[in-house]
Amino acid sequence: MKTLKFAVLPGDGIGPEVMDVAIDILQAAGQRFGFALEYETADIGGIAIDHHGEAFPESTKAVCDTADAILFGSVGGPKWESLPPKEQPERAALLPIRKAYSLYANVRPGLLYGELTDASPLKTERIPEGIDIVCIRELTGGIYFGQPKATTTLENGESQAVDTMVYKTSEIERIAQVAIDTARSRGGRVCSVDKANVLETSVLWRKVVTEYFAKHAPEIELSHMYVDNAAMQLARDPNQFDVLFTENMFGDILSDEMGVICGSLGMLASASLGATNNQLGHPYGLYEPSGGTAPDIAGLGIANPCAQILSAALMLRYSFGEEEAAQAIEKAVRDTVTGGVRTGDIAFGLDTVDTKTMGAAVLRSL
Ligand code: NAD
């Protein structure tokens, strides 16, 4: 029997609560589709600071090093907000883990089921069938990582800060390939988002993307859009997009906007794929909900576990090649949520749910 070996990093806040549910679903999927789970749990984020003095300790890295994928919860919370910015869980855990495993491709499905259009802040007539798009965001380059990055004091005593936005051809080409692969599995359209009217990095981005698509994927319909327009178009008519494809900072902002129009952070999963393959020949990846640790509801047992469950499904798809099991989990979540909404049994999304009840309902649907 095939064994799936992964690291489990629940993190802080609602992380451990929703992670428990996701593991139950994975176990059930394994029984149905014939695979075994071998996972090790380790501290990350605030809890790792408390236990080990740092957000991404060596002991956690060692667990991730021997795994084929990472199932991640979320990190951070009020308890650690007074730490210096560099030591705070998000910055000291998430950015190093992305770097450590070259997690350069963030794949974020923006999905709102047609039955649930009321959950979106957009008018239902704009999204009669719901929303179904994917955002592909470059994750290890651009302004978040470019050097120099510093604050200095000028001769006249005032402060000056600089961040550097930098991209090279190879970084753009490898993420372009992810956009192509994604479009091939969906509607065959990619909209590349940049700011080529003012940024040098965007001029290069547009040139490299255009040439790469022409050479490697002439069948994919490629368009380009400035980021300010893309932000407007997402709010106006999201389904004009199939695959939204962009660099790190633009993707950070646009994917959050996409999350909002899809109605609920509690439903949105994400995959961050690495540059190297795991022992099974699939991309090493980190899989996590799009939301954070939800300190306002942590410990109450009312967090929506669907984003974590759907992240586990993405792990099955990308890092373990278990497409059938991934689709079965996605269908079980859909049936549970839409069925619950129809019968009024299960409150949806950010309106909070009973975490365990919802997990049990997904299990029954699987
Ligand atoms: P958040 O996503 O944690 O919460 C925003 C709102 O959404 C809250 O009202 C919360 O209750 C709700 N929410 C989020 N997920 C939910 C779920 N599964 N079910 C029901 N409701 C849910 O964002 P925030 O409040 O800005 O951040 C809280 C903490 O999380 C901060 O410390 C932040 O740094 C951290 N954070 C971590 C990550 C990550 O680990 N990748 C991402 C974002 C924020």
mmCIF file of C-alpha atoms and ligand atoms in Angstrom:
data_model
loop_
_atom_site.group_PDB
_atom_site.id
_atom_site.type_symbol
_atom_site.label_atom_id
_atom_site.label_comp_id
_atom_site.label_asym_id
_atom_site.label_seq_id
_atom_site.Cartn_x
_atom_site.Cartn_y
_atom_site.Cartn_z
ATOM 1 C CA MET A 1 0.000 0.000 0.000
ATOM 2 C CA LYS A 2 1.261 3.484 -0.877
ATOM 3 C CA THR A 3 2.291 5.531 2.177
ATOM 4 C CA LEU A 4 1.928 9.308 2.200
ATOM 5 C CA LYS A 5 4.602 10.882 4.378
ATOM 6 C CA PHE A 6 3.949 14.452 5.452
ATOM 7 C CA ALA A 7 4.683 16.957 8.202
ATOM 8 C CA VAL A 8 1.771 18.374 10.187
ATOM 9 C CA LEU A 9 2.326 21.917 11.489
ATOM 10 C CA PRO A 10 -0.934 23.072 13.113
ATOM 11 C CA GLY A 11 0.489 26.370 14.448
ATOM 12 C CA ASP A 12 -1.573 28.725 16.591
ATOM 13 C CA GLY A 13 -5.154 29.824 17.255
ATOM 14 C CA ILE A 14 -7.710 27.770 15.330
ATOM 15 C CA GLY A 15 -4.876 25.890 13.552
ATOM 16 C CA PRO A 16 -4.888 22.792 15.811
ATOM 17 C CA GLU A 17 -8.719 22.682 15.912
ATOM 18 C CA VAL A 18 -9.186 22.562 12.152
ATOM 19 C CA MET A 19 -6.103 20.398 11.617
ATOM 20 C CA ASP A 20 -7.580 17.560 13.698
ATOM 21 C CA VAL A 21 -10.614 17.489 11.417
ATOM 22 C CA ALA A 22 -8.495 17.514 8.251
ATOM 23 C CA ILE A 23 -6.449 14.549 9.499
ATOM 24 C CA ASP A 24 -9.655 12.569 10.170
ATOM 25 C CA ILE A 25 -10.769 13.235 6.593
ATOM 26 C CA LEU A 26 -7.387 12.185 5.203
ATOM 27 C CA GLN A 27 -7.545 8.939 7.204
ATOM 28 C CA ALA A 28 -10.994 8.194 5.786
ATOM 29 C CA ALA A 29 -9.831 9.034 2.250
ATOM 30 C CA GLY A 30 -6.874 6.678 2.727
ATOM 31 C CA GLN A 31 -9.205 3.809 3.667
ATOM 32 C CA ARG A 32 -11.399 4.464 0.649
ATOM 33 C CA PHE A 33 -8.661 5.029 -1.918
ATOM 34 C CA GLY A 34 -6.029 2.638 -0.580
ATOM 35 C CA PHE A 35 -3.208 4.690 0.902
ATOM 36 C CA ALA A 36 -1.727 4.915 4.395
ATOM 37 C CA LEU A 37 -0.690 8.076 6.229
ATOM 38 C CA GLU A 38 2.637 8.547 7.966
ATOM 39 C CA TYR A 39 2.805 11.968 9.546
ATOM 40 C CA GLU A 40 4.741 13.725 12.271
ATOM 41 C CA THR A 41 3.452 16.811 14.084
ATOM 42 C CA ALA A 42 5.776 19.705 14.973
ATOM 43 C CA ASP A 43 5.587 23.226 16.408
ATOM 44 C CA ILE A 44 5.560 26.298 14.173
ATOM 45 C CA GLY A 45 4.888 29.996 14.821
ATOM 46 C CA GLY A 46 3.924 31.316 18.242
ATOM 47 C CA ILE A 47 3.777 27.929 19.934
ATOM 48 C CA ALA A 48 7.281 27.210 18.626
ATOM 49 C CA ILE A 49 8.508 30.509 20.098
ATOM 50 C CA ASP A 50 7.022 29.442 23.451
ATOM 51 C CA HIS A 51 8.490 25.928 23.340
ATOM 52 C CA HIS A 52 11.790 26.417 21.494
ATOM 53 C CA GLY A 53 12.530 30.162 21.502
ATOM 54 C CA GLU A 54 12.099 30.537 17.715
ATOM 55 C CA ALA A 55 9.222 30.418 15.221
ATOM 56 C CA PHE A 56 10.754 27.858 12.826
ATOM 57 C CA PRO A 57 13.051 25.717 14.995
ATOM 58 C CA GLU A 58 15.619 23.227 13.704
ATOM 59 C CA SER A 59 13.571 20.344 15.125
ATOM 60 C CA THR A 60 10.590 21.375 12.982
ATOM 61 C CA LYS A 61 12.785 21.808 9.924
ATOM 62 C CA ALA A 62 14.125 18.279 10.478
ATOM 63 C CA VAL A 63 10.556 16.909 10.409
ATOM 64 C CA CYS A 64 9.808 18.823 7.173
ATOM 65 C CA ASP A 65 13.101 17.728 5.590
ATOM 66 C CA THR A 66 12.180 14.057 5.760
ATOM 67 C CA ALA A 67 8.555 14.553 4.648
ATOM 68 C CA ASP A 68 7.113 14.678 1.119
ATOM 69 C CA ALA A 69 4.802 17.623 1.894
ATOM 70 C CA ILE A 70 3.760 19.967 4.693
ATOM 71 C CA LEU A 71 0.199 20.358 5.915
ATOM 72 C CA PHE A 72 0.188 23.741 7.627
ATOM 73 C CA GLY A 73 -2.401 25.475 9.859
ATOM 74 C CA SER A 74 -1.680 29.147 10.487
ATOM 75 C CA VAL A 75 0.544 31.157 12.787
ATOM 76 C CA GLY A 76 0.440 34.284 14.931
ATOM 77 C CA GLY A 77 -1.793 35.965 17.453
ATOM 78 C CA PRO A 78 -1.998 38.750 20.039
ATOM 79 C CA LYS A 79 0.346 36.935 22.440
ATOM 80 C CA TRP A 80 3.327 37.499 20.125
ATOM 81 C CA GLU A 81 2.425 40.873 18.627
ATOM 82 C CA SER A 82 4.692 42.807 21.002
ATOM 83 C CA LEU A 83 7.798 40.978 19.715
ATOM 84 C CA PRO A 84 10.093 42.866 17.311
ATOM 85 C CA PRO A 85 8.693 42.524 13.741
ATOM 86 C CA LYS A 86 11.517 40.224 12.624
ATOM 87 C CA GLU A 87 10.730 37.755 15.419
ATOM 88 C CA GLN A 88 6.967 37.690 14.945
ATOM 89 C CA PRO A 89 5.510 34.312 13.958
ATOM 90 C CA GLU A 90 4.376 35.195 10.440
ATOM 91 C CA ARG A 91 7.621 36.785 9.373
ATOM 92 C CA ALA A 92 9.896 34.414 11.308
ATOM 93 C CA ALA A 93 8.068 31.226 10.299
ATOM 94 C CA LEU A 94 6.344 31.715 6.958
ATOM 95 C CA LEU A 95 9.044 33.564 5.016
ATOM 96 C CA PRO A 96 11.892 31.214 6.119
ATOM 97 C CA ILE A 97 9.853 28.092 5.374
ATOM 98 C CA ARG A 98 9.056 29.420 1.874
ATOM 99 C CA LYS A 99 12.752 30.094 1.351
ATOM 100 C CA ALA A 100 13.916 26.779 2.860
ATOM 101 C CA TYR A 101 11.856 24.724 0.395
ATOM 102 C CA SER A 102 11.875 27.214 -2.536
ATOM 103 C CA LEU A 103 8.065 27.383 -2.403
ATOM 104 C CA TYR A 104 7.859 29.691 -5.403
ATOM 105 C CA ALA A 105 4.354 28.976 -6.699
ATOM 106 C CA ASN A 106 1.262 29.859 -4.705
ATOM 107 C CA VAL A 107 -1.877 28.308 -6.159
ATOM 108 C CA ARG A 108 -5.073 29.688 -4.641
ATOM 109 C CA PRO A 109 -8.436 28.524 -5.932
ATOM 110 C CA GLY A 110 -11.175 31.170 -5.619
ATOM 111 C CA LEU A 111 -14.316 29.115 -5.452
ATOM 112 C CA LEU A 112 -17.810 30.143 -4.451
ATOM 113 C CA TYR A 113 -20.487 27.509 -4.979
ATOM 114 C CA GLY A 114 -23.470 28.656 -7.021
ATOM 115 C CA GLU A 115 -25.790 27.818 -4.113
ATOM 116 C CA LEU A 116 -23.948 30.269 -1.885
ATOM 117 C CA THR A 117 -23.755 33.460 -3.895
ATOM 118 C CA ASP A 118 -25.445 35.319 -1.019
ATOM 119 C CA ALA A 119 -22.219 34.882 0.968
ATOM 120 C CA SER A 120 -20.330 37.146 -1.454
ATOM 121 C CA PRO A 121 -20.329 40.921 -0.998
ATOM 122 C CA LEU A 122 -20.881 41.095 -4.794
ATOM 123 C CA LYS A 123 -24.424 41.314 -6.112
ATOM 124 C CA THR A 124 -25.806 37.882 -6.992
ATOM 125 C CA GLU A 125 -26.646 38.993 -10.553
ATOM 126 C CA ARG A 126 -22.921 39.544 -11.168
ATOM 127 C CA ILE A 127 -22.109 35.957 -10.164
ATOM 128 C CA PRO A 128 -25.240 33.908 -10.865
ATOM 129 C CA GLU A 129 -23.253 30.646 -11.068
ATOM 130 C CA GLY A 130 -20.887 31.486 -8.205
ATOM 131 C CA ILE A 131 -17.162 32.084 -8.756
ATOM 132 C CA ASP A 132 -14.518 29.727 -10.106
ATOM 133 C CA ILE A 133 -11.075 31.196 -10.725
ATOM 134 C CA VAL A 134 -7.498 30.402 -9.668
ATOM 135 C CA CYS A 135 -4.799 32.850 -8.676
ATOM 136 C CA ILE A 136 -1.189 31.841 -9.354
ATOM 137 C CA ARG A 137 1.170 34.049 -7.359
ATOM 138 C CA GLU A 138 4.969 34.056 -7.499
ATOM 139 C CA LEU A 139 6.024 33.588 -3.879
ATOM 140 C CA THR A 140 9.774 33.795 -3.379
ATOM 141 C CA GLY A 141 10.806 36.815 -5.446
ATOM 142 C CA GLY A 142 9.861 40.443 -5.899
ATOM 143 C CA ILE A 143 9.747 43.192 -3.336
ATOM 144 C CA TYR A 144 9.309 40.972 -0.270
ATOM 145 C CA PHE A 145 12.728 39.396 -0.706
ATOM 146 C CA GLY A 146 14.772 41.815 -2.869
ATOM 147 C CA GLN A 147 17.888 43.455 -1.424
ATOM 148 C CA PRO A 148 18.639 46.120 -0.290
ATOM 149 C CA LYS A 149 15.816 46.244 2.210
ATOM 150 C CA ALA A 150 16.634 48.684 4.986
ATOM 151 C CA THR A 151 15.803 51.822 6.918
ATOM 152 C CA THR A 152 18.587 54.408 7.204
ATOM 153 C CA THR A 153 18.965 57.866 8.703
ATOM 154 C CA LEU A 154 19.761 60.658 6.251
ATOM 155 C CA GLU A 155 22.225 63.494 6.922
ATOM 156 C CA ASN A 156 19.363 65.838 7.789
ATOM 157 C CA GLY A 157 18.151 63.372 10.443
ATOM 158 C CA GLU A 158 15.038 62.070 8.718
ATOM 159 C CA SER A 159 14.515 58.372 8.135
ATOM 160 C CA GLN A 160 14.469 56.720 4.716
ATOM 161 C CA ALA A 161 13.342 53.178 3.958
ATOM 162 C CA VAL A 162 13.952 51.125 0.840
ATOM 163 C CA ASP A 163 12.517 47.851 -0.494
ATOM 164 C CA THR A 164 13.797 46.381 -3.723
ATOM 165 C CA MET A 165 11.641 44.719 -6.360
ATOM 166 C CA VAL A 166 13.692 42.287 -8.397
ATOM 167 C CA TYR A 167 12.910 39.488 -10.859
ATOM 168 C CA LYS A 168 15.011 37.488 -13.279
ATOM 169 C CA THR A 169 14.000 35.570 -16.394
ATOM 170 C CA SER A 170 14.303 32.095 -14.862
ATOM 171 C CA GLU A 171 12.050 33.030 -11.928
ATOM 172 C CA ILE A 172 9.368 34.322 -14.293
ATOM 173 C CA GLU A 173 9.597 31.327 -16.623
ATOM 174 C CA ARG A 174 9.185 28.716 -13.901
ATOM 175 C CA ILE A 175 6.043 30.354 -12.509
ATOM 176 C CA ALA A 176 4.727 30.872 -16.064
ATOM 177 C CA GLN A 177 4.884 27.095 -16.468
ATOM 178 C CA VAL A 178 2.669 26.669 -13.367
ATOM 179 C CA ALA A 179 0.137 29.091 -14.860
ATOM 180 C CA ILE A 180 0.179 27.110 -18.114
ATOM 181 C CA ASP A 181 -0.287 23.758 -16.332
ATOM 182 C CA THR A 182 -3.160 25.214 -14.315
ATOM 183 C CA ALA A 183 -4.872 26.692 -17.389
ATOM 184 C CA ARG A 184 -4.546 23.370 -19.215
ATOM 185 C CA SER A 185 -6.456 21.656 -16.400
ATOM 186 C CA ARG A 186 -9.214 24.300 -16.535
ATOM 187 C CA GLY A 187 -10.533 26.796 -19.065
ATOM 188 C CA GLY A 188 -7.314 27.372 -21.038
ATOM 189 C CA ARG A 189 -7.089 31.123 -20.348
ATOM 190 C CA VAL A 190 -4.427 33.058 -18.427
ATOM 191 C CA CYS A 191 -4.505 36.749 -17.554
ATOM 192 C CA SER A 192 -1.031 37.960 -16.557
ATOM 193 C CA VAL A 193 -1.168 40.948 -14.216
ATOM 194 C CA ASP A 194 1.616 43.533 -13.970
ATOM 195 C CA LYS A 195 2.322 47.256 -13.867
ATOM 196 C CA ALA A 196 4.339 47.466 -17.055
ATOM 197 C CA ASN A 197 3.492 51.136 -17.545
ATOM 198 C CA VAL A 198 5.728 52.122 -14.602
ATOM 199 C CA LEU A 199 7.810 49.199 -13.306
ATOM 200 C CA GLU A 200 10.931 47.756 -14.957
ATOM 201 C CA THR A 201 10.279 44.372 -13.349
ATOM 202 C CA SER A 202 6.832 44.375 -14.961
ATOM 203 C CA VAL A 203 8.250 45.224 -18.401
ATOM 204 C CA LEU A 204 10.519 42.192 -18.094
ATOM 205 C CA TRP A 205 7.661 40.087 -16.667
ATOM 206 C CA ARG A 206 5.406 40.881 -19.637
ATOM 207 C CA LYS A 207 8.148 40.217 -22.208
ATOM 208 C CA VAL A 208 9.234 36.909 -20.673
ATOM 209 C CA VAL A 209 5.643 35.712 -20.170
ATOM 210 C CA THR A 210 4.668 36.584 -23.746
ATOM 211 C CA GLU A 211 7.685 34.784 -25.231
ATOM 212 C CA TYR A 212 7.367 31.770 -22.931
ATOM 213 C CA PHE A 213 3.682 31.224 -23.691
ATOM 214 C CA ALA A 214 4.241 31.669 -27.435
ATOM 215 C CA LYS A 215 6.963 29.025 -27.371
ATOM 216 C CA HIS A 216 5.566 26.503 -24.869
ATOM 217 C CA ALA A 217 1.789 26.956 -24.845
ATOM 218 C CA PRO A 218 0.487 28.628 -27.995
ATOM 219 C CA GLU A 219 -2.916 27.008 -27.395
ATOM 220 C CA ILE A 220 -3.413 28.947 -24.122
ATOM 221 C CA GLU A 221 -5.237 32.253 -24.493
ATOM 222 C CA LEU A 222 -2.922 34.802 -22.851
ATOM 223 C CA SER A 223 -3.932 38.352 -21.972
ATOM 224 C CA HIS A 224 -2.233 41.086 -19.933
ATOM 225 C CA MET A 225 -3.743 43.549 -17.490
ATOM 226 C CA TYR A 226 -2.411 46.316 -15.250
ATOM 227 C CA VAL A 227 -2.815 45.494 -11.584
ATOM 228 C CA ASP A 228 -5.003 48.509 -10.767
ATOM 229 C CA ASN A 229 -7.433 47.486 -13.489
ATOM 230 C CA ALA A 230 -7.287 43.832 -12.377
ATOM 231 C CA ALA A 231 -8.347 44.858 -8.851
ATOM 232 C CA MET A 232 -11.363 46.660 -10.341
ATOM 233 C CA GLN A 233 -12.242 43.881 -12.778
ATOM 234 C CA LEU A 234 -12.172 41.284 -9.980
ATOM 235 C CA ALA A 235 -14.859 43.240 -8.142
ATOM 236 C CA ARG A 236 -16.834 43.972 -11.326
ATOM 237 C CA ASP A 237 -16.880 40.596 -13.072
ATOM 238 C CA PRO A 238 -14.605 37.954 -11.488
ATOM 239 C CA ASN A 239 -15.563 35.154 -13.875
ATOM 240 C CA GLN A 240 -14.000 37.007 -16.817
ATOM 241 C CA PHE A 241 -10.807 35.428 -15.376
ATOM 242 C CA ASP A 242 -9.891 31.770 -15.564
ATOM 243 C CA VAL A 243 -6.312 31.840 -14.262
ATOM 244 C CA LEU A 244 -5.045 35.086 -12.740
ATOM 245 C CA PHE A 245 -1.261 35.051 -12.846
ATOM 246 C CA THR A 246 1.006 37.574 -11.161
ATOM 247 C CA GLU A 247 4.109 38.451 -9.133
ATOM 248 C CA ASN A 248 4.468 38.295 -5.363
ATOM 249 C CA MET A 249 3.073 41.570 -3.973
ATOM 250 C CA PHE A 250 0.317 42.017 -6.570
ATOM 251 C CA GLY A 251 -0.696 38.405 -5.932
ATOM 252 C CA ASP A 252 -0.749 38.956 -2.184
ATOM 253 C CA ILE A 253 -3.269 41.763 -2.604
ATOM 254 C CA LEU A 254 -5.353 40.321 -5.446
ATOM 255 C CA SER A 255 -5.653 36.885 -3.855
ATOM 256 C CA ASP A 256 -7.014 38.459 -0.662
ATOM 257 C CA GLU A 257 -9.519 40.437 -2.718
ATOM 258 C CA MET A 258 -10.442 37.190 -4.419
ATOM 259 C CA GLY A 259 -10.947 35.637 -0.965
ATOM 260 C CA VAL A 260 -13.342 38.371 0.043
ATOM 261 C CA ILE A 261 -15.504 38.140 -3.066
ATOM 262 C CA CYS A 262 -15.661 34.360 -2.614
ATOM 263 C CA GLY A 263 -17.531 34.979 0.610
ATOM 264 C CA SER A 264 -15.565 33.203 3.275
ATOM 265 C CA LEU A 265 -11.981 32.832 4.412
ATOM 266 C CA GLY A 266 -13.073 29.650 6.131
ATOM 267 C CA MET A 267 -13.556 27.996 2.730
ATOM 268 C CA LEU A 268 -10.380 28.939 0.861
ATOM 269 C CA ALA A 269 -7.381 26.648 0.562
ATOM 270 C CA SER A 270 -3.953 27.249 -0.916
ATOM 271 C CA ALA A 271 -0.955 25.316 -2.172
ATOM 272 C CA SER A 272 2.606 26.612 -2.233
ATOM 273 C CA LEU A 273 4.624 24.418 -4.560
ATOM 274 C CA GLY A 274 8.372 23.976 -4.343
ATOM 275 C CA ALA A 275 11.093 23.960 -6.951
ATOM 276 C CA THR A 276 12.128 20.398 -6.121
ATOM 277 C CA ASN A 277 10.275 17.137 -6.355
ATOM 278 C CA ASN A 278 9.635 14.891 -3.375
ATOM 279 C CA GLN A 279 10.610 11.232 -3.159
ATOM 280 C CA LEU A 280 7.491 10.293 -5.124
ATOM 281 C CA GLY A 281 8.454 12.524 -8.064
ATOM 282 C CA HIS A 282 5.760 15.144 -7.373
ATOM 283 C CA PRO A 283 6.393 18.747 -6.259
ATOM 284 C CA TYR A 284 7.240 19.220 -2.602
ATOM 285 C CA GLY A 285 4.626 21.638 -1.275
ATOM 286 C CA LEU A 286 3.089 23.399 1.692
ATOM 287 C CA TYR A 287 -0.693 23.386 2.003
ATOM 288 C CA GLU A 288 -2.569 25.850 4.196
ATOM 289 C CA PRO A 289 -5.856 27.710 4.595
ATOM 290 C CA SER A 290 -5.910 31.231 3.165
ATOM 291 C CA GLY A 291 -7.041 32.734 6.477
ATOM 292 C CA GLY A 292 -5.089 33.280 9.656
ATOM 293 C CA THR A 293 -5.352 32.025 13.234
ATOM 294 C CA ALA A 294 -8.709 33.760 13.930
ATOM 295 C CA PRO A 295 -7.837 34.699 17.551
ATOM 296 C CA ASP A 296 -11.374 36.034 18.049
ATOM 297 C CA ILE A 297 -12.864 32.529 17.834
ATOM 298 C CA ALA A 298 -9.868 30.314 18.760
ATOM 299 C CA GLY A 299 -10.641 27.716 21.413
ATOM 300 C CA LEU A 300 -14.401 27.946 20.925
ATOM 301 C CA GLY A 301 -14.688 24.990 18.528
ATOM 302 C CA ILE A 302 -16.580 27.074 15.977
ATOM 303 C CA ALA A 303 -13.954 27.608 13.241
ATOM 304 C CA ASN A 304 -14.895 26.451 9.769
ATOM 305 C CA PRO A 305 -12.602 23.475 9.003
ATOM 306 C CA CYS A 306 -13.288 23.450 5.245
ATOM 307 C CA ALA A 307 -10.261 25.544 4.218
ATOM 308 C CA GLN A 308 -7.987 23.116 6.074
ATOM 309 C CA ILE A 309 -9.769 20.080 4.618
ATOM 310 C CA LEU A 310 -9.544 21.530 1.094
ATOM 311 C CA SER A 311 -5.840 22.270 1.677
ATOM 312 C CA ALA A 312 -5.388 18.581 2.515
ATOM 313 C CA ALA A 313 -7.133 17.752 -0.783
ATOM 314 C CA LEU A 314 -4.677 20.001 -2.645
ATOM 315 C CA MET A 315 -1.816 18.137 -0.933
ATOM 316 C CA LEU A 316 -3.210 14.832 -2.203
ATOM 317 C CA ARG A 317 -3.454 16.280 -5.722
ATOM 318 C CA TYR A 318 -0.117 18.055 -6.103
ATOM 319 C CA SER A 319 2.352 16.302 -3.793
ATOM 320 C CA PHE A 320 0.954 12.755 -3.870
ATOM 321 C CA GLY A 321 -0.745 12.438 -7.266
ATOM 322 C CA GLU A 322 -3.982 11.222 -5.602
ATOM 323 C CA GLU A 323 -6.347 13.099 -7.906
ATOM 324 C CA GLU A 324 -9.335 10.834 -7.346
ATOM 325 C CA ALA A 325 -9.142 11.185 -3.551
ATOM 326 C CA ALA A 326 -8.665 14.961 -3.863
ATOM 327 C CA GLN A 327 -11.783 15.269 -6.005
ATOM 328 C CA ALA A 328 -13.783 13.073 -3.624
ATOM 329 C CA ILE A 329 -12.873 15.302 -0.672
ATOM 330 C CA GLU A 330 -13.709 18.454 -2.643
ATOM 331 C CA LYS A 331 -17.083 16.960 -3.576
ATOM 332 C CA ALA A 332 -17.759 15.915 0.029
ATOM 333 C CA VAL A 333 -17.079 19.476 1.224
ATOM 334 C CA ARG A 334 -19.289 20.911 -1.485
ATOM 335 C CA ASP A 335 -22.133 18.475 -0.731
ATOM 336 C CA THR A 336 -21.862 19.166 2.984
ATOM 337 C CA VAL A 337 -21.784 22.934 2.715
ATOM 338 C CA THR A 338 -24.437 23.312 0.053
ATOM 339 C CA GLY A 339 -26.608 20.615 1.670
ATOM 340 C CA GLY A 340 -26.249 22.303 5.046
ATOM 341 C CA VAL A 341 -27.213 25.628 3.599
ATOM 342 C CA ARG A 342 -30.261 24.099 1.923
ATOM 343 C CA THR A 343 -31.502 22.486 5.121
ATOM 344 C CA GLY A 344 -30.343 25.266 7.419
ATOM 345 C CA ASP A 345 -28.456 22.661 9.493
ATOM 346 C CA ILE A 346 -25.010 24.096 9.156
ATOM 347 C CA ALA A 347 -24.167 27.750 9.271
ATOM 348 C CA PHE A 348 -21.703 28.638 6.570
ATOM 349 C CA GLY A 349 -18.295 30.209 6.462
ATOM 350 C CA LEU A 350 -17.396 33.154 8.608
ATOM 351 C CA ASP A 351 -20.751 32.846 10.311
ATOM 352 C CA THR A 352 -18.935 30.066 12.146
ATOM 353 C CA VAL A 353 -19.909 26.444 12.432
ATOM 354 C CA ASP A 354 -19.539 23.681 14.965
ATOM 355 C CA THR A 355 -16.105 22.495 13.820
ATOM 356 C CA LYS A 356 -16.547 18.855 14.829
ATOM 357 C CA THR A 357 -20.119 18.604 13.517
ATOM 358 C CA MET A 358 -19.057 19.969 10.170
ATOM 359 C CA GLY A 359 -16.054 17.616 10.057
ATOM 360 C CA ALA A 360 -18.343 14.670 10.814
ATOM 361 C CA ALA A 361 -20.732 15.774 8.061
ATOM 362 C CA VAL A 362 -17.892 15.919 5.521
ATOM 363 C CA LEU A 363 -16.774 12.463 6.664
ATOM 364 C CA ARG A 364 -20.278 11.101 6.074
ATOM 365 C CA SER A 365 -20.347 12.639 2.581
ATOM 366 C CA LEU A 366 -16.977 11.136 1.645
HETATM 367 P P1 NAD B 1 -7.778 35.942 10.223
HETATM 368 O O1 NAD B 1 -7.899 35.308 8.898
HETATM 369 O O2 NAD B 1 -7.184 35.124 11.299
HETATM 370 O O3 NAD B 1 -9.240 36.411 10.721
HETATM 371 C C1 NAD B 1 -10.053 37.329 10.008
HETATM 372 C C2 NAD B 1 -11.542 37.040 10.316
HETATM 373 O O4 NAD B 1 -11.900 35.841 9.651
HETATM 374 C C3 NAD B 1 -11.794 36.803 11.804
HETATM 375 O O5 NAD B 1 -13.040 37.341 12.152
HETATM 376 C C4 NAD B 1 -11.824 35.302 11.950
HETATM 377 O O6 NAD B 1 -12.619 34.833 13.003
HETATM 378 C C5 NAD B 1 -12.374 34.886 10.579
HETATM 379 N N1 NAD B 1 -11.918 33.564 10.177
HETATM 380 C C6 NAD B 1 -10.699 33.234 9.632
HETATM 381 N N2 NAD B 1 -10.653 31.916 9.404
HETATM 382 C C7 NAD B 1 -11.836 31.403 9.799
HETATM 383 C C8 NAD B 1 -12.386 30.081 9.828
HETATM 384 N N3 NAD B 1 -11.694 29.017 9.395
HETATM 385 N N4 NAD B 1 -13.641 29.909 10.314
HETATM 386 C C9 NAD B 1 -14.361 30.957 10.747
HETATM 387 N N5 NAD B 1 -13.894 32.229 10.755
HETATM 388 C C10 NAD B 1 -12.640 32.444 10.286
HETATM 389 O O7 NAD B 1 -6.973 37.300 10.010
HETATM 390 P P2 NAD B 1 -6.431 38.362 11.056
HETATM 391 O O8 NAD B 1 -7.427 38.562 12.154
HETATM 392 O O9 NAD B 1 -5.961 39.499 10.263
HETATM 393 O O10 NAD B 1 -5.120 37.683 11.691
HETATM 394 C C11 NAD B 1 -5.118 36.955 12.913
HETATM 395 C C12 NAD B 1 -3.727 36.374 13.126
HETATM 396 O O11 NAD B 1 -3.452 35.425 12.083
HETATM 397 C C13 NAD B 1 -2.615 37.411 13.075
HETATM 398 O O12 NAD B 1 -1.657 37.086 14.046
HETATM 399 C C14 NAD B 1 -2.054 37.244 11.682
HETATM 400 O O13 NAD B 1 -0.702 37.624 11.643
HETATM 401 C C15 NAD B 1 -2.206 35.748 11.483
HETATM 402 N N6 NAD B 1 -2.251 35.327 10.059
HETATM 403 C C16 NAD B 1 -1.559 34.223 9.741
HETATM 404 C C17 NAD B 1 -1.590 33.746 8.454
HETATM 405 C C18 NAD B 1 -0.830 32.495 8.126
HETATM 406 O O14 NAD B 1 -0.394 31.781 9.008
HETATM 407 N N7 NAD B 1 -0.641 32.152 6.847
HETATM 408 C C19 NAD B 1 -2.342 34.411 7.478
HETATM 409 C C20 NAD B 1 -3.084 35.538 7.852
HETATM 410 C C21 NAD B 1 -3.028 35.990 9.152
#
